[in-house]
PDB file of C-alpha atoms in Angstrom:
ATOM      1  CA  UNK A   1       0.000   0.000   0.000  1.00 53.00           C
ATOM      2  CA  UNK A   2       1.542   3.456  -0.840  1.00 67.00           C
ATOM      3  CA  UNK A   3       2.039   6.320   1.931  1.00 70.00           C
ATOM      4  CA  UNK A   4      -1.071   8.169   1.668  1.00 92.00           C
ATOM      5  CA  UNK A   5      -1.608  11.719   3.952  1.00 96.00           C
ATOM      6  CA  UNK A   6      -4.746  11.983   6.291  1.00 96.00           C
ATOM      7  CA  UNK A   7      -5.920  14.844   7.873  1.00 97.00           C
ATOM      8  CA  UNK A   8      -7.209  14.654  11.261  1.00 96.00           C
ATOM      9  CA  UNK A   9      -9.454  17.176  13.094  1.00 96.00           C
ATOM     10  CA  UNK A  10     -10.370  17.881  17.157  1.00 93.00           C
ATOM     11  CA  UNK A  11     -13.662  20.204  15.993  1.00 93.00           C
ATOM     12  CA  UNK A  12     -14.092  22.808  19.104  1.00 89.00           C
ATOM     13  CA  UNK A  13     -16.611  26.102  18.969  1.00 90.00           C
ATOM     14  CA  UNK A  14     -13.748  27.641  19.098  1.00 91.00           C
ATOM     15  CA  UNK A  15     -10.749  26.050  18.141  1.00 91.00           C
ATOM     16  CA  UNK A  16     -10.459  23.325  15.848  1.00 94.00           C
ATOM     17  CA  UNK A  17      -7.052  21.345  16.139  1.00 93.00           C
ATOM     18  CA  UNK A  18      -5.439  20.045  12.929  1.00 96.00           C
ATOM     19  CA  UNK A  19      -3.037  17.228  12.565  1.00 96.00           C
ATOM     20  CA  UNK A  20      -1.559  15.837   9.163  1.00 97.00           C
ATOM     21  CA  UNK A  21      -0.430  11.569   9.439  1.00 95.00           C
ATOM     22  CA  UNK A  22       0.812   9.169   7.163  1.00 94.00           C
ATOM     23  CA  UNK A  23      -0.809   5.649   6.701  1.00 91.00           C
ATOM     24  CA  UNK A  24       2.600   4.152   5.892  1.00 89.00           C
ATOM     25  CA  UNK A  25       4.091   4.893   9.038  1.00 89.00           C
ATOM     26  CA  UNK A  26       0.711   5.146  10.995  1.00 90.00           C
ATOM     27  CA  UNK A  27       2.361   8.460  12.275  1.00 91.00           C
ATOM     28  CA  UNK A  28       0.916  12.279  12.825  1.00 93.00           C
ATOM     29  CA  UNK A  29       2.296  15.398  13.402  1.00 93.00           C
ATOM     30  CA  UNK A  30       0.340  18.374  15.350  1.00 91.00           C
ATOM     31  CA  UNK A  31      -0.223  21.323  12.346  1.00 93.00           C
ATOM     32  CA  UNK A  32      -2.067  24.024  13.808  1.00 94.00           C
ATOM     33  CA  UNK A  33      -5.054  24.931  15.554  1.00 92.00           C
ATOM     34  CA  UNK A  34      -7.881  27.142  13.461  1.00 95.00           C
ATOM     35  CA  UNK A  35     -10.219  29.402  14.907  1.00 93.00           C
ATOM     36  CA  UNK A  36     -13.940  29.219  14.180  1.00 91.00           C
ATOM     37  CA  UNK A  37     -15.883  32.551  14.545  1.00 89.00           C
ATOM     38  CA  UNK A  38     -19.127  32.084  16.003  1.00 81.00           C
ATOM     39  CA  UNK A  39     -19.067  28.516  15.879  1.00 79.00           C
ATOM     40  CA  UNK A  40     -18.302  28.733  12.374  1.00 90.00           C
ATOM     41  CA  UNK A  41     -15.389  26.831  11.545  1.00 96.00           C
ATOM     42  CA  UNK A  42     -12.696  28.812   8.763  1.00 97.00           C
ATOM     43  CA  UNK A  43     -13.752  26.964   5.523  1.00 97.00           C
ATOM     44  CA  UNK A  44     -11.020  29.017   3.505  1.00 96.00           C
ATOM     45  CA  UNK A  45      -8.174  27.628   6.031  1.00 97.00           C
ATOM     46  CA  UNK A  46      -9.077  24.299   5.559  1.00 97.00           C
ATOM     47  CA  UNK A  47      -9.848  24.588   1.860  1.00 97.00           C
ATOM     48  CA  UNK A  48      -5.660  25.782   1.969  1.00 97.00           C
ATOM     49  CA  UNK A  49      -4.793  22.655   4.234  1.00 97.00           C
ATOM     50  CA  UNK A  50      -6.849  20.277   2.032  1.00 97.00           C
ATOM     51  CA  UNK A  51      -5.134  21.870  -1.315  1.00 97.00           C
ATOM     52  CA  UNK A  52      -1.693  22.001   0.485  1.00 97.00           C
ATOM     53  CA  UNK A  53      -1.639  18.775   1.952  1.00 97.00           C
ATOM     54  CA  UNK A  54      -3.676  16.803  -0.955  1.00 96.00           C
ATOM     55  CA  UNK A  55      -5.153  13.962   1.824  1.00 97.00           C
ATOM     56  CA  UNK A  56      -6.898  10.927   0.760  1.00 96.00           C
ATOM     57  CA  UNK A  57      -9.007  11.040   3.993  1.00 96.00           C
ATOM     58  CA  UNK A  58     -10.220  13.395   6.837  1.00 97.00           C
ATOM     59  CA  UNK A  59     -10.590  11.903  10.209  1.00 96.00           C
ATOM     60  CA  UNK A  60     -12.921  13.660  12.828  1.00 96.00           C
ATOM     61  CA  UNK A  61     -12.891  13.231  16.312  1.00 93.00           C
ATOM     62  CA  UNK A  62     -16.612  12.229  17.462  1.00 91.00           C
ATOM     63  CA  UNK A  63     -16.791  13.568  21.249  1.00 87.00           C
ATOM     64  CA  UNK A  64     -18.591  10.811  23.357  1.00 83.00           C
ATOM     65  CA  UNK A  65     -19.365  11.343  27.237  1.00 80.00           C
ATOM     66  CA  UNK A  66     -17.198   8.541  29.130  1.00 81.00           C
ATOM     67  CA  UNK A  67     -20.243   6.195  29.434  1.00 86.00           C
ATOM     68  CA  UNK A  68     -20.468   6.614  24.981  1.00 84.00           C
ATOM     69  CA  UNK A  69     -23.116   8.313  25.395  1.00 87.00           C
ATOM     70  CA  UNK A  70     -23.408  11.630  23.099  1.00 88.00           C
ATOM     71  CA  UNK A  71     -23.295  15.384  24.040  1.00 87.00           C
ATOM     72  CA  UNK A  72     -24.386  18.495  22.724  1.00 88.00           C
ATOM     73  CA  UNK A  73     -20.874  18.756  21.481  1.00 88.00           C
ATOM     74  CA  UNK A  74     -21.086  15.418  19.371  1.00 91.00           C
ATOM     75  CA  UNK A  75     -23.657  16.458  17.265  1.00 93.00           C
ATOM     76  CA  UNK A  76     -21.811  19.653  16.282  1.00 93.00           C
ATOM     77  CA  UNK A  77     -19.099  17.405  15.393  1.00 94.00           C
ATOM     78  CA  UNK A  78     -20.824  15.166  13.249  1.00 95.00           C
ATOM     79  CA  UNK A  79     -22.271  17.947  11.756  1.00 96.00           C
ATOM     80  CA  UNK A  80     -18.175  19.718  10.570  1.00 97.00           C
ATOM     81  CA  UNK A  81     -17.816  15.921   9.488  1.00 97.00           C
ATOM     82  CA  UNK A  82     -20.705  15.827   7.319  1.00 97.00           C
ATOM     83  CA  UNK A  83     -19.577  19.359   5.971  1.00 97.00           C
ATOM     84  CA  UNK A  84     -16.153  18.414   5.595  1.00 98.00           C
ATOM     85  CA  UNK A  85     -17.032  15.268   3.130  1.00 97.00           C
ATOM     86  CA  UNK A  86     -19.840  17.381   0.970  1.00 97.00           C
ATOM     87  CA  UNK A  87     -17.574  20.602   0.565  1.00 97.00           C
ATOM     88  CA  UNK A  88     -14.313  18.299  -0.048  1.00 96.00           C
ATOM     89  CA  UNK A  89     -15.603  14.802  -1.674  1.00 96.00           C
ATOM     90  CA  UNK A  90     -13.114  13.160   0.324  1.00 97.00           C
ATOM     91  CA  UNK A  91     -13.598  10.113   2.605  1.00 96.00           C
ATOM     92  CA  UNK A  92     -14.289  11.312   6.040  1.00 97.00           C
ATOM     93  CA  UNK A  93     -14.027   8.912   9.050  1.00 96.00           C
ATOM     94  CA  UNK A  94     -14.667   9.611  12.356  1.00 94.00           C
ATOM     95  CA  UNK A  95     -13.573   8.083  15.800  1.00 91.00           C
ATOM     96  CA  UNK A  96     -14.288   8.024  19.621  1.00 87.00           C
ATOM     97  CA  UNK A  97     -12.048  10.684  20.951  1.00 83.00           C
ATOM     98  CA  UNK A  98     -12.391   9.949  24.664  1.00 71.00           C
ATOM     99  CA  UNK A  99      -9.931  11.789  26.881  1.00 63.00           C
ATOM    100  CA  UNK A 100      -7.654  12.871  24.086  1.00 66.00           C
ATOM    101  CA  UNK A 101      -7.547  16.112  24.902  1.00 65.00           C
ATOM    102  CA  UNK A 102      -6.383  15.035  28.699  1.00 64.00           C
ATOM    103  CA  UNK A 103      -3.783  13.024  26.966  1.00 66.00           C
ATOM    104  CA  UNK A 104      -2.886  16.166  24.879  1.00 64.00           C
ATOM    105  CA  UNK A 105      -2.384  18.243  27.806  1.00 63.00           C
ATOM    106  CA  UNK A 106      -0.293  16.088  29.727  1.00 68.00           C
ATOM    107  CA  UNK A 107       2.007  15.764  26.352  1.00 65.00           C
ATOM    108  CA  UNK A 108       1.985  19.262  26.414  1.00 58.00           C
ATOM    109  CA  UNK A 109       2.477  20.159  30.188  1.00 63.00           C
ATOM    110  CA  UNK A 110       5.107  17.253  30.461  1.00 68.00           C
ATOM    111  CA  UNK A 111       7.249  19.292  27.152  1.00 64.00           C
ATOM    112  CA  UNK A 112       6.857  22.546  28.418  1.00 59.00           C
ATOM    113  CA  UNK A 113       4.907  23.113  32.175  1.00 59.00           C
ATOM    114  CA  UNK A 114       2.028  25.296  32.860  1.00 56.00           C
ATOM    115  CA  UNK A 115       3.407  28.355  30.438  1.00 60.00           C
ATOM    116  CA  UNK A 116       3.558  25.867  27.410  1.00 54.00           C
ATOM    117  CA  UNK A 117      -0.484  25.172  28.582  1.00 52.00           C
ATOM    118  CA  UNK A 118      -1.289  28.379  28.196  1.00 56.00           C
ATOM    119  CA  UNK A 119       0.313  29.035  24.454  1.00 58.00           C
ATOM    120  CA  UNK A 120       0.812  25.148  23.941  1.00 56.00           C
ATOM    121  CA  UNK A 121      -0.276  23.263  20.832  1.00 72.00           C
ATOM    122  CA  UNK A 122      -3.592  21.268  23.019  1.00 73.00           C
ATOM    123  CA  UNK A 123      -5.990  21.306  20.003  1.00 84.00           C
ATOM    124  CA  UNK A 124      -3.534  20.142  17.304  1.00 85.00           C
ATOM    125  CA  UNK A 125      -1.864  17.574  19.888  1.00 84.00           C
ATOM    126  CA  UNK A 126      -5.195  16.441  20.571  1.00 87.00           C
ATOM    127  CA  UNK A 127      -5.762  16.241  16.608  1.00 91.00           C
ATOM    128  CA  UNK A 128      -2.693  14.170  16.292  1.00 92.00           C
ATOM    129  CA  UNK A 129      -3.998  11.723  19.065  1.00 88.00           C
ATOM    130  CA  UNK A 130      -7.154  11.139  16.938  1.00 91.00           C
ATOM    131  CA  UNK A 131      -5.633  10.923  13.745  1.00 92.00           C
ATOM    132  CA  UNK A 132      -2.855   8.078  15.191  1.00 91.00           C
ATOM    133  CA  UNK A 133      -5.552   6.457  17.288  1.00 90.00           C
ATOM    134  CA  UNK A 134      -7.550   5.934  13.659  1.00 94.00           C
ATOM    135  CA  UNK A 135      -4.059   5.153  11.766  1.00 93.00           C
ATOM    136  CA  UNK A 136      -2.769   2.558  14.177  1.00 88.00           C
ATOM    137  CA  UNK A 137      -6.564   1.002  14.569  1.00 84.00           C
ATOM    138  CA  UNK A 138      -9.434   1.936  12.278  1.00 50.00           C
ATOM    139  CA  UNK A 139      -7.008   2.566   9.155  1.00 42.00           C
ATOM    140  CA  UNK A 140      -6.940  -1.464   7.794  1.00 37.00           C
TER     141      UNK A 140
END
């Protein structure tokens, strides 16, 4: 199977974390975090990252409550994913993203301490716990 780029997404109101990963390697990479206004995410940014990055899939991370049951949140999310794959025609996926962004945190606190919190990469760490959770499990 050739290396083939996905982009991965942790869809906030307010910030949406991007990550870019590699299905060869089953690698990401944090890429930057986007800022919706009003709950509307930046179609033109991610337009750029789709054209710039040419991905064969976009992976969405669908936020569950820690029993799986949905949130107000989920449905949002669902909603960018269903957006993503008319405005795009690309294969969207999404996948349980249970207590990434705790696990993004303490990556981020652990590099850097409270100050790194504050200005630290959460939303596209987060995005790159998604996208490798998908690569290394829901990627076959």
């Amino acid at each position: 199977m050739p290396n083939q780029t996905v982009l991965g997404f942790d869809f906030g109101l307010k910030k949406i974390g991007v990550a870019v990963g590699q299905t060869i390697t089953h690698s990401a990479n944090p890429l930057t975090t986007l800022f919706a206004k009003n709950g509307e995410p930046p179609w033109d940014e991610i337009q750029k990252l789709i054209q710039q990055w040419k991905p064969m899939a976009l992976i969405v991370g669908r936020p569950l409550n820690m029993d799986g049951s949905t949130q107000p949140l989920t449905e949002l999310a669902e909603h960018f994913a269903n957006e993503l794959k008319s405005r795009y025609g690309l294969p969207v996926h999404e996948i349980d993203e249970r207590l990434s962004t705790v696990e993004a945190r303490a990556n981020v606190f652990e590099e850097g301490g409270y100050r790194a919190l504050k200005k630290g990469p959460v939303d596209s760490v987060a995005a790159k716990i998604i996208l490798e959770d998908w690569l290394m499990g829901d990627s076959k």
